[in-house]
CSV table of C-alpha atoms in Angstrom, one decimal:
chain,number,residue,atom,x,y,z
A,925,MET,CA,-172.3,9.9,-138.3
A,926,ALA,CA,-173.5,6.4,-137.0
A,927,PRO,CA,-174.5,6.1,-133.3
A,928,ALA,CA,-173.1,3.0,-133.7
A,929,LEU,CA,-169.8,4.2,-134.4
A,930,LEU,CA,-169.7,7.0,-131.6
A,931,GLU,CA,-170.8,3.7,-129.9
A,932,SER,CA,-167.7,2.4,-130.6
A,933,ILE,CA,-165.5,4.8,-129.9
A,934,TYR,CA,-166.4,5.1,-126.5
A,935,ASN,CA,-166.5,1.5,-125.6
A,936,VAL,CA,-162.7,1.4,-126.9
A,937,GLY,CA,-161.8,2.9,-123.8
A,938,ILE,CA,-162.5,7.1,-124.9
A,939,PRO,CA,-164.8,8.4,-121.4
A,940,SER,CA,-167.7,9.6,-122.2
A,941,PRO,CA,-168.7,13.5,-120.9
A,942,THR,CA,-170.1,11.7,-118.3
A,943,THR,CA,-167.9,9.1,-117.1
A,944,LEU,CA,-165.1,12.1,-117.5
A,945,HIS,CA,-166.7,14.8,-115.6
A,946,SER,CA,-166.9,11.9,-112.8
A,947,TYR,CA,-162.7,11.7,-113.2
A,948,LYS,CA,-161.8,14.5,-113.0
A,949,THR,CA,-164.2,15.1,-109.5
A,950,ALA,CA,-162.8,12.1,-108.0
A,951,GLN,CA,-159.2,13.6,-108.9
A,952,TRP,CA,-160.2,16.8,-107.8
A,953,SER,CA,-161.5,15.9,-104.1
A,954,GLU,CA,-158.4,13.2,-103.9
A,955,HIS,CA,-155.9,15.9,-104.0
A,956,ALA,CA,-158.3,18.7,-102.0
A,957,ASP,CA,-157.5,15.5,-99.6
A,958,SER,CA,-154.0,15.8,-99.3
A,959,LYS,CA,-153.7,19.3,-99.2
A,960,GLN,CA,-152.7,19.9,-96.3
A,961,ARG,CA,-155.5,22.3,-94.3
A,962,PRO,CA,-154.8,25.5,-91.9
A,963,ASP,CA,-155.0,24.6,-88.6
A,964,TYR,CA,-157.2,26.8,-87.3
A,965,GLU,CA,-159.1,27.9,-83.9
A,966,PRO,CA,-161.2,30.8,-83.2
A,967,GLY,CA,-160.1,33.1,-81.2
A,968,ARG,CA,-157.4,31.3,-80.4
A,969,THR,CA,-152.9,31.2,-80.9
A,970,VAL,CA,-150.2,29.6,-79.8
A,971,VAL,CA,-148.4,30.6,-77.0
A,972,ASP,CA,-144.4,29.9,-77.4
A,973,SER,CA,-142.5,28.5,-75.0
A,974,HIS,CA,-139.4,30.1,-74.7
A,975,GLU,CA,-137.6,27.7,-73.6
A,976,PHE,CA,-134.3,29.5,-75.1
A,977,TYR,CA,-134.7,33.0,-74.9
A,978,GLU,CA,-131.7,35.4,-76.9
A,979,HIS,CA,-133.2,38.8,-74.7
A,980,ASP,CA,-132.6,37.5,-72.1
A,981,ASP,CA,-129.8,40.8,-70.5
A,982,LEU,CA,-133.3,43.5,-72.2
A,983,ARG,CA,-135.6,41.9,-69.2
A,984,PRO,CA,-137.5,44.2,-66.6
A,985,SER,CA,-135.3,45.9,-63.8
A,986,PHE,CA,-135.8,48.6,-61.8
A,987,PRO,CA,-132.3,49.2,-60.0
A,988,ASN,CA,-132.3,51.5,-56.9
A,989,ILE,CA,-131.0,54.1,-58.0
A,990,HIS,CA,-131.3,58.9,-58.4
A,991,TRP,CA,-131.1,60.9,-60.4
A,992,ARG,CA,-130.4,64.7,-60.1
A,993,PRO,CA,-133.7,66.8,-61.5
A,994,LEU,CA,-133.8,67.9,-65.5
A,995,THR,CA,-132.2,69.9,-66.8
A,996,GLU,CA,-132.4,72.1,-70.1
A,997,VAL,CA,-129.5,70.7,-73.0
A,998,PRO,CA,-129.8,72.0,-76.6
A,999,TYR,CA,-131.6,70.1,-79.5
A,1000,HIS,CA,-131.6,70.9,-83.1
A,1001,ASP,CA,-134.1,68.7,-85.0
A,1002,LYS,CA,-132.7,66.8,-87.7
A,1003,GLY,CA,-135.2,67.0,-89.0
A,1004,ILE,CA,-134.9,70.3,-90.7
A,1005,ARG,CA,-132.1,69.2,-93.2
A,1006,GLY,CA,-133.7,66.5,-94.2
A,1007,ASP,CA,-135.2,66.3,-97.9
A,1008,PRO,CA,-139.1,67.5,-98.2
A,1009,ARG,CA,-139.6,64.5,-100.9
A,1010,PHE,CA,-137.5,61.4,-98.5
A,1011,ARG,CA,-135.6,60.8,-101.7
A,1012,ASN,CA,-132.2,59.4,-99.6
A,1013,LEU,CA,-134.6,57.5,-97.3
A,1014,LEU,CA,-136.6,55.7,-100.2
A,1015,ASP,CA,-133.6,55.4,-102.7
A,1016,SER,CA,-133.1,51.4,-100.9
A,1017,ALA,CA,-136.8,51.7,-100.8
A,1018,THR,CA,-138.8,48.8,-102.2
A,1019,ASP,CA,-142.2,49.5,-100.9
A,1020,VAL,CA,-143.3,52.5,-99.8
A,1021,PHE,CA,-147.1,53.7,-98.2
A,1022,ASP,CA,-150.1,55.7,-96.0
A,1023,TYR,CA,-152.1,53.5,-93.3
A,1024,ASN,CA,-154.7,56.8,-94.2
A,1025,PRO,CA,-154.1,59.9,-94.7
A,1026,LYS,CA,-153.4,61.8,-91.5
A,1027,ILE,CA,-151.6,59.8,-90.3
A,1028,GLY,CA,-149.0,56.4,-90.5
A,1029,THR,CA,-146.7,55.0,-93.4
A,1030,GLU,CA,-145.4,51.8,-94.2
A,1031,ILE,CA,-141.3,51.8,-96.0
A,1032,ARG,CA,-140.3,48.2,-96.8
A,1033,GLY,CA,-137.0,47.2,-97.7
A,1034,VAL,CA,-134.8,49.5,-95.4
A,1035,ASN,CA,-132.0,48.3,-93.1
A,1036,LEU,CA,-132.6,50.7,-89.7
A,1037,SER,CA,-128.9,50.4,-89.5
A,1038,LYS,CA,-127.3,51.1,-91.8
A,1039,LEU,CA,-128.4,54.5,-92.5
A,1040,THR,CA,-126.2,57.1,-93.8
A,1041,ASP,CA,-126.9,61.3,-91.9
A,1042,ALA,CA,-128.4,62.3,-94.8
A,1043,GLN,CA,-131.2,59.0,-94.4
A,1044,LYS,CA,-131.4,59.7,-90.7
A,1045,ASN,CA,-132.2,63.0,-91.4
A,1046,ASP,CA,-135.0,62.1,-94.3
A,1047,LEU,CA,-136.3,59.5,-91.5
A,1048,ALA,CA,-136.3,62.6,-89.0
A,1049,ARG,CA,-138.7,64.5,-91.2
A,1050,LEU,CA,-140.4,62.4,-92.6
A,1051,ILE,CA,-141.4,61.5,-88.7
A,1052,SER,CA,-142.6,64.8,-88.1
A,1053,VAL,CA,-144.7,65.5,-91.1
A,1054,ARG,CA,-146.4,61.3,-91.1
A,1055,GLY,CA,-146.5,61.1,-86.9
A,1056,VAL,CA,-144.9,57.9,-87.2
A,1057,VAL,CA,-143.5,55.7,-89.4
A,1058,PHE,CA,-143.4,51.5,-89.5
A,1059,PHE,CA,-140.6,49.2,-90.6
A,1060,ARG,CA,-140.3,45.7,-90.6
A,1061,ASN,CA,-138.0,43.0,-89.2
A,1062,GLN,CA,-135.4,45.3,-88.6
A,1063,THR,CA,-133.3,41.9,-87.2
A,1064,ASP,CA,-129.9,44.0,-88.0
A,1065,LEU,CA,-130.3,47.0,-85.1
A,1066,ASP,CA,-129.9,45.1,-81.9
A,1067,ILE,CA,-129.9,47.1,-78.7
A,1068,ASP,CA,-126.3,48.8,-79.1
A,1069,ALA,CA,-127.1,50.1,-82.7
A,1070,HIS,CA,-131.0,51.4,-81.8
A,1071,ARG,CA,-129.4,53.6,-78.9
A,1072,GLU,CA,-127.1,54.9,-81.4
A,1073,LEU,CA,-129.4,55.2,-84.2
A,1074,GLY,CA,-131.5,56.9,-81.0
A,1075,ALA,CA,-128.9,58.9,-80.3
A,1076,TYR,CA,-128.5,60.4,-83.3
A,1077,PHE,CA,-131.3,62.6,-83.2
A,1078,GLY,CA,-130.7,64.2,-79.8
A,1079,LYS,CA,-129.5,63.6,-75.8
A,1080,LEU,CA,-131.3,60.2,-75.1
A,1081,HIS,CA,-134.1,59.9,-72.2
A,1082,LYS,CA,-133.8,58.3,-69.4
A,1083,HIS,CA,-137.7,57.5,-67.3
A,1084,ALA,CA,-138.0,57.8,-63.5
A,1085,THR,CA,-139.6,54.5,-63.3
A,1086,THR,CA,-140.7,52.7,-65.5
A,1087,ALA,CA,-138.4,49.3,-66.3
A,1088,VAL,CA,-134.9,49.4,-67.6
A,1089,PRO,CA,-132.7,45.7,-69.4
A,1090,THR,CA,-131.5,44.1,-66.5
A,1091,LYS,CA,-127.2,44.5,-68.8
A,1092,PRO,CA,-125.9,47.2,-67.0
A,1093,GLY,CA,-125.1,50.9,-68.6
A,1094,LEU,CA,-129.0,50.5,-69.9
A,1095,GLU,CA,-130.2,52.9,-68.5
A,1096,ASP,CA,-131.6,55.2,-71.5
A,1097,VAL,CA,-133.5,52.3,-71.9
A,1098,HIS,CA,-137.4,51.5,-71.8
A,1099,VAL,CA,-138.3,48.1,-70.9
A,1100,VAL,CA,-142.2,47.0,-72.2
A,1101,PHE,CA,-142.4,43.5,-70.8
A,1102,THR,CA,-145.8,41.3,-69.8
A,1103,ASP,CA,-145.9,37.2,-69.6
A,1104,GLY,CA,-148.6,34.9,-68.7
A,1105,SER,CA,-148.0,35.6,-64.9
A,1106,SER,CA,-149.2,38.8,-65.2
A,1107,LYS,CA,-151.4,40.7,-63.6
A,1108,ASP,CA,-154.5,41.7,-65.8
A,1109,GLN,CA,-154.5,45.8,-64.8
A,1110,ARG,CA,-157.7,45.7,-67.9
A,1111,ALA,CA,-160.4,46.9,-64.3
A,1112,VAL,CA,-157.6,49.5,-64.1
A,1113,PHE,CA,-157.1,52.3,-66.4
A,1114,SER,CA,-160.2,53.5,-68.3
A,1115,PRO,CA,-159.6,52.7,-72.6
A,1116,THR,CA,-159.6,56.4,-72.6
A,1117,PHE,CA,-156.8,57.0,-70.0
A,1118,LEU,CA,-154.5,54.4,-71.6
A,1119,TRP,CA,-153.8,57.1,-74.6
A,1120,HIS,CA,-150.9,58.6,-73.5
A,1121,SER,CA,-147.7,61.4,-75.3
A,1122,ASP,CA,-144.6,59.7,-73.4
A,1123,VAL,CA,-143.5,61.3,-70.2
A,1124,THR,CA,-145.1,64.8,-71.7
A,1125,TYR,CA,-144.4,66.2,-67.3
A,1126,GLU,CA,-140.8,66.8,-68.1
A,1127,ILE,CA,-139.5,70.9,-69.4
A,1128,GLN,CA,-138.6,68.5,-73.1
A,1129,PRO,CA,-140.4,65.8,-73.9
A,1130,PRO,CA,-139.6,63.4,-76.0
A,1131,SER,CA,-139.6,63.4,-79.8
A,1132,TYR,CA,-138.7,61.1,-82.2
A,1133,THR,CA,-139.1,57.9,-80.2
A,1134,ALA,CA,-138.2,54.3,-81.4
A,1135,LEU,CA,-139.8,51.2,-79.8
A,1136,LYS,CA,-138.9,47.6,-81.6
A,1137,LEU,CA,-140.6,44.6,-80.4
A,1138,LEU,CA,-138.1,41.1,-79.4
A,1139,SER,CA,-140.8,38.7,-78.8
A,1140,GLY,CA,-145.4,39.4,-78.6
A,1141,PRO,CA,-147.7,37.7,-80.1
A,1142,PRO,CA,-148.3,35.2,-82.9
A,1143,ARG,CA,-150.9,37.4,-86.6
A,1144,GLY,CA,-154.8,37.6,-84.9
A,1145,GLY,CA,-152.6,37.1,-81.0
A,1146,GLY,CA,-153.3,41.3,-79.9
A,1147,GLY,CA,-150.9,42.9,-78.4
A,1148,ASP,CA,-151.3,46.5,-81.2
A,1149,THR,CA,-150.3,49.8,-81.1
A,1150,LEU,CA,-152.8,52.5,-81.9
A,1151,TRP,CA,-151.2,56.4,-83.1
A,1152,ALA,CA,-153.5,59.1,-83.0
A,1153,SER,CA,-152.3,62.8,-84.6
A,1154,GLN,CA,-152.5,65.7,-83.0
A,1155,TYR,CA,-152.3,67.7,-86.5
A,1156,ALA,CA,-155.2,65.5,-87.1
A,1157,ALA,CA,-157.0,66.8,-83.0
A,1158,TYR,CA,-156.0,70.2,-83.3
A,1159,ASP,CA,-157.6,70.4,-87.1
A,1160,LEU,CA,-160.5,68.6,-85.8
A,1161,LEU,CA,-161.4,72.1,-83.8
A,1162,SER,CA,-163.8,74.9,-84.9
A,1163,ALA,CA,-161.6,77.7,-85.7
A,1164,PRO,CA,-163.3,79.2,-82.2
A,1165,MET,CA,-162.1,76.9,-80.4
A,1166,GLN,CA,-158.4,76.5,-81.8
A,1167,LYS,CA,-158.5,80.3,-81.1
A,1168,TYR,CA,-159.9,79.4,-77.5
A,1169,LEU,CA,-156.9,77.3,-76.6
A,1170,GLU,CA,-154.3,78.7,-78.3
A,1171,SER,CA,-154.4,80.8,-75.3
A,1172,LEU,CA,-153.7,77.9,-73.1
A,1173,SER,CA,-151.4,75.7,-71.2
A,1174,ALA,CA,-152.1,72.8,-69.1
A,1175,PHE,CA,-150.5,70.7,-65.8
A,1176,HIS,CA,-149.1,67.3,-67.0
A,1177,SER,CA,-147.9,65.8,-63.3
A,1178,ALA,CA,-145.2,63.4,-63.0
A,1179,GLN,CA,-147.1,63.1,-59.3
A,1180,MET,CA,-149.4,59.3,-60.4
A,1181,GLN,CA,-146.4,57.6,-62.3
A,1182,ALA,CA,-144.0,58.3,-59.5
A,1183,ASN,CA,-147.4,57.5,-57.1
A,1184,GLY,CA,-148.3,53.9,-58.4
A,1185,SER,CA,-143.9,52.7,-58.3
A,1186,ARG,CA,-144.0,53.4,-54.5
A,1187,ALA,CA,-147.5,51.6,-54.0
A,1188,LEU,CA,-145.3,48.9,-55.6
A,1189,GLY,CA,-141.8,49.0,-53.7
A,1190,ARG,CA,-140.3,49.6,-57.4
A,1191,PRO,CA,-137.5,52.8,-56.7
A,1192,VAL,CA,-138.3,56.6,-58.0
A,1193,ARG,CA,-135.3,57.3,-59.7
A,1194,ARG,CA,-135.6,60.9,-60.2
A,1195,ASP,CA,-137.8,63.3,-58.1
A,1196,PRO,CA,-141.6,63.6,-60.3
A,1197,VAL,CA,-142.1,67.1,-61.4
A,1198,VAL,CA,-145.5,69.5,-62.9
A,1199,THR,CA,-144.7,71.4,-65.6
A,1200,LYS,CA,-146.4,73.5,-67.5
A,1201,HIS,CA,-147.0,73.6,-70.7
A,1202,PRO,CA,-148.9,75.2,-74.2
A,1203,LEU,CA,-152.1,73.5,-75.4
A,1204,ILE,CA,-151.4,74.0,-78.6
A,1205,ARG,CA,-147.6,73.7,-79.8
A,1206,THR,CA,-146.1,74.8,-83.1
A,1207,HIS,CA,-144.1,72.1,-84.8
A,1208,PRO,CA,-140.6,73.2,-86.0
A,1209,VAL,CA,-139.9,71.2,-88.8
A,1210,THR,CA,-143.5,72.0,-90.3
A,1211,GLY,CA,-144.6,74.8,-89.0
A,1212,TRP,CA,-148.2,73.0,-88.1
A,1213,LYS,CA,-149.8,74.1,-85.2
A,1214,SER,CA,-150.6,70.3,-82.8
A,1215,LEU,CA,-153.0,69.8,-79.7
A,1216,PHE,CA,-150.6,69.2,-77.2
A,1217,PHE,CA,-152.4,66.5,-74.7
A,1218,ASN,CA,-153.2,63.6,-73.8
A,1219,PRO,CA,-155.3,62.0,-71.0
A,1220,GLY,CA,-152.5,61.1,-69.5
A,1221,PHE,CA,-150.5,63.5,-67.9
A,1222,VAL,CA,-152.5,66.2,-68.2
A,1223,THR,CA,-154.0,67.0,-64.7
A,1224,ALA,CA,-155.6,70.0,-65.4
A,1225,ILE,CA,-155.6,74.1,-67.7
A,1226,VAL,CA,-154.1,76.6,-66.5
A,1227,GLY,CA,-155.6,80.4,-65.1
A,1228,ILE,CA,-159.6,79.4,-66.2
A,1229,PRO,CA,-162.1,77.4,-63.4
A,1230,LYS,CA,-162.1,74.3,-62.4
A,1231,ALA,CA,-165.5,73.3,-63.7
A,1232,GLU,CA,-164.5,74.5,-67.4
A,1233,SER,CA,-161.1,72.8,-67.5
A,1234,ASP,CA,-162.9,69.5,-66.6
A,1235,VAL,CA,-165.3,69.5,-69.3
A,1236,ILE,CA,-162.3,70.5,-71.9
A,1237,ILE,CA,-160.1,67.6,-70.3
A,1238,ALA,CA,-163.5,65.5,-71.0
A,1239,TYR,CA,-163.4,66.3,-74.8
A,1240,LEU,CA,-160.5,66.5,-75.8
A,1241,ASN,CA,-160.2,62.2,-74.2
A,1242,GLU,CA,-163.0,63.1,-75.9
A,1243,LEU,CA,-161.8,63.4,-79.1
A,1244,ILE,CA,-158.6,62.3,-78.6
A,1245,SER,CA,-159.6,58.5,-77.9
A,1246,THR,CA,-162.4,58.1,-80.2
A,1247,THR,CA,-162.1,60.0,-83.3
A,1248,GLN,CA,-161.1,56.6,-85.7
A,1249,GLU,CA,-159.6,58.6,-89.5
A,1250,ILE,CA,-156.9,60.6,-86.9
A,1251,HIS,CA,-155.8,57.0,-85.4
A,1252,VAL,CA,-153.5,54.2,-87.0
A,1253,ARG,CA,-153.4,50.8,-85.6
A,1254,PHE,CA,-149.8,48.6,-86.3
A,1255,GLN,CA,-150.5,44.8,-85.8
A,1256,TRP,CA,-147.0,44.0,-84.5
A,1257,GLN,CA,-144.9,41.2,-85.9
A,1258,LYS,CA,-141.2,40.6,-84.2
A,1259,ASN,CA,-138.4,42.5,-84.9
A,1260,ASP,CA,-140.9,45.4,-85.9
A,1261,VAL,CA,-140.0,49.0,-85.1
A,1262,ALA,CA,-142.1,52.0,-84.4
A,1263,PHE,CA,-141.1,54.9,-85.5
A,1264,TRP,CA,-142.9,58.0,-84.1
A,1265,ASP,CA,-142.8,61.8,-82.7
A,1266,ASN,CA,-143.8,61.9,-79.5
A,1267,ARG,CA,-144.4,66.0,-80.2
A,1268,ILE,CA,-147.4,65.4,-82.8
A,1269,CYS,CA,-148.5,61.5,-82.0
A,1270,ASN,CA,-150.7,59.6,-78.9
A,1271,HIS,CA,-150.4,56.2,-78.3
A,1272,SER,CA,-152.4,53.4,-76.6
A,1273,ALA,CA,-151.8,50.3,-76.2
A,1274,SER,CA,-154.3,47.5,-76.1
A,1275,TYR,CA,-154.3,44.9,-73.7
A,1276,GLY,CA,-156.1,40.8,-75.1
A,1277,PHE,CA,-153.0,38.9,-75.8
A,1278,GLU,CA,-152.8,37.4,-71.9
A,1279,PRO,CA,-150.8,34.9,-72.3
A,1280,HIS,CA,-148.2,35.6,-74.7
A,1281,ARG,CA,-145.2,37.3,-73.7
A,1282,ARG,CA,-144.9,40.6,-75.4
A,1283,HIS,CA,-141.7,41.7,-74.8
A,1284,ALA,CA,-139.9,45.7,-77.2
A,1285,VAL,CA,-137.7,47.6,-76.6
A,1286,ARG,CA,-137.1,51.8,-76.9
A,1287,VAL,CA,-135.9,54.8,-76.7
A,1288,ALA,CA,-136.3,58.6,-77.0
A,1289,CYS,CA,-134.0,62.1,-77.6
A,1290,HIS,CA,-135.3,64.9,-75.5
A,1291,ALA,CA,-137.0,67.6,-78.0
A,1292,GLU,CA,-138.0,71.4,-77.3
A,1293,ARG,CA,-139.5,73.5,-75.4
A,1294,PRO,CA,-142.7,73.5,-76.2
A,1295,VAL,CA,-143.4,76.8,-77.7
A,1296,PHE,CA,-146.5,77.5,-79.4
A,1297,ASP,CA,-145.8,80.3,-82.6
A,1298,PRO,CA,-148.8,82.3,-83.9
A,1299,ALA,CA,-147.5,82.3,-87.4
A,1300,GLY,CA,-148.0,78.8,-87.5
A,1301,LYS,CA,-150.0,76.9,-90.3
A,1302,SER,CA,-153.2,74.0,-90.1
A,1303,GLN,CA,-151.2,70.2,-91.7
A,1304,GLU,CA,-155.2,69.8,-93.4
A,1305,GLU,CA,-154.7,73.3,-94.8
A,1306,GLU,CA,-152.1,73.9,-96.3
A,1307,LEU,CA,-152.7,69.6,-97.7
A,1308,ASN,CA,-155.9,70.0,-98.6
A,1309,ALA,CA,-154.0,73.4,-100.9
A,1310,ARG,CA,-151.5,71.7,-101.9
A,1311,TYR,CA,-154.1,68.5,-103.4
A,1312,GLY,CA,-156.7,70.7,-104.8
A,1313,LEU,CA,-159.8,69.3,-101.8
A,1314,PRO,CA,-162.5,71.4,-101.1
A,1315,ALA,CA,-161.9,73.1,-97.8
A,1316,VAL,CA,-163.3,71.1,-94.5
A,1317,ASP,CA,-166.9,72.0,-94.0
A,1318,LYS,CA,-166.9,72.6,-90.0
A,1319,ASN,CA,-170.8,73.7,-89.4
A,1320,GLY,CA,-172.9,70.1,-91.0
A,1321,ALA,CA,-173.3,72.2,-93.6
A,1322,ARG,CA,-172.8,69.7,-96.9
A,1323,GLN,CA,-173.5,66.2,-97.4
A,1324,SER,CA,-170.7,64.5,-95.7
A,1325,ASN,CA,-169.4,61.2,-97.4
A,1326,TYR,CA,-170.2,58.9,-94.6
A,1327,ASN,CA,-171.5,55.4,-96.5
A,1328,ASP,CA,-170.9,52.2,-94.5
């Protein structure tokens, strides 16, 4: 084809390849300029003014009332009635996934305020297996529905020292509230000490526990909660250590919590107690053994020298707080709910979300007295056998799969 013909074609308005490329580049650049860029500053999130706050009636209060000591109440675990495949609960779910093999599951598409009894039983069973289950955006779960759901599983616990809502008649609701005017307590507690199971000093510490976030930091603003599996903590122990700890009990004390409230001029609504519980307990739904220990309330191991007790406590503290594969971390959003089994989980708040408000409400029901059944099983051994996984190596003889 003759060069003159090509030139004439370009000359009558059809762009050359070079011209076409320049035109497209210019158009893309113009489109990019008109596109809204994210407003991003590293480590900074916008603080809500809360000028009109819908949950003023659930702000914290410390009523000056006094309750009698707790006595034992009947408890029948609803998880025993649950479907082992959780089919009732998952019938309305749009998605379900585990956070890691040991602990933590998220379910989407389920409305906690509209569960049938069969679905509640399945939920209890799933929490017994997975430790903690997360539900997003539960806007329908108001405080009345929240309490009703918690009470289905057992008698609701009333906390002796922590905040309750300003609205009367909600003394079985625990309030979490921190905002920009709150004191920074990071220097008061060591990170290890913050790990705890709720009120394990009670004669029947809670089982199913539901926490709903009413207001919190925006995405990236901090305020996450972490949980640690006590099934998995037990399974980390060597067989001789498991056998030794199975023979021991520990003292759980409310005294420090009561002293702290009095020091702040707040009432203690029930006299503090010290209760002895087995260091290893067996779960009535799964039959699995778990460690029953937490850094926050265990003060001593019973019947052994103090030096030995202190070493065991320090070792278990480290095991719970530093073993990442037994942890799950949840990044909250408004109206999210975490539902966990306090018998088999430790949990810890995290600091660093100031000056954001973080407001949540929690209910928890009393469970059975902790008991150890020597016929109980290991979660890890049972699941490994079920799924055809190799036995866990605890003596370092087999090569690790740690690759990071």
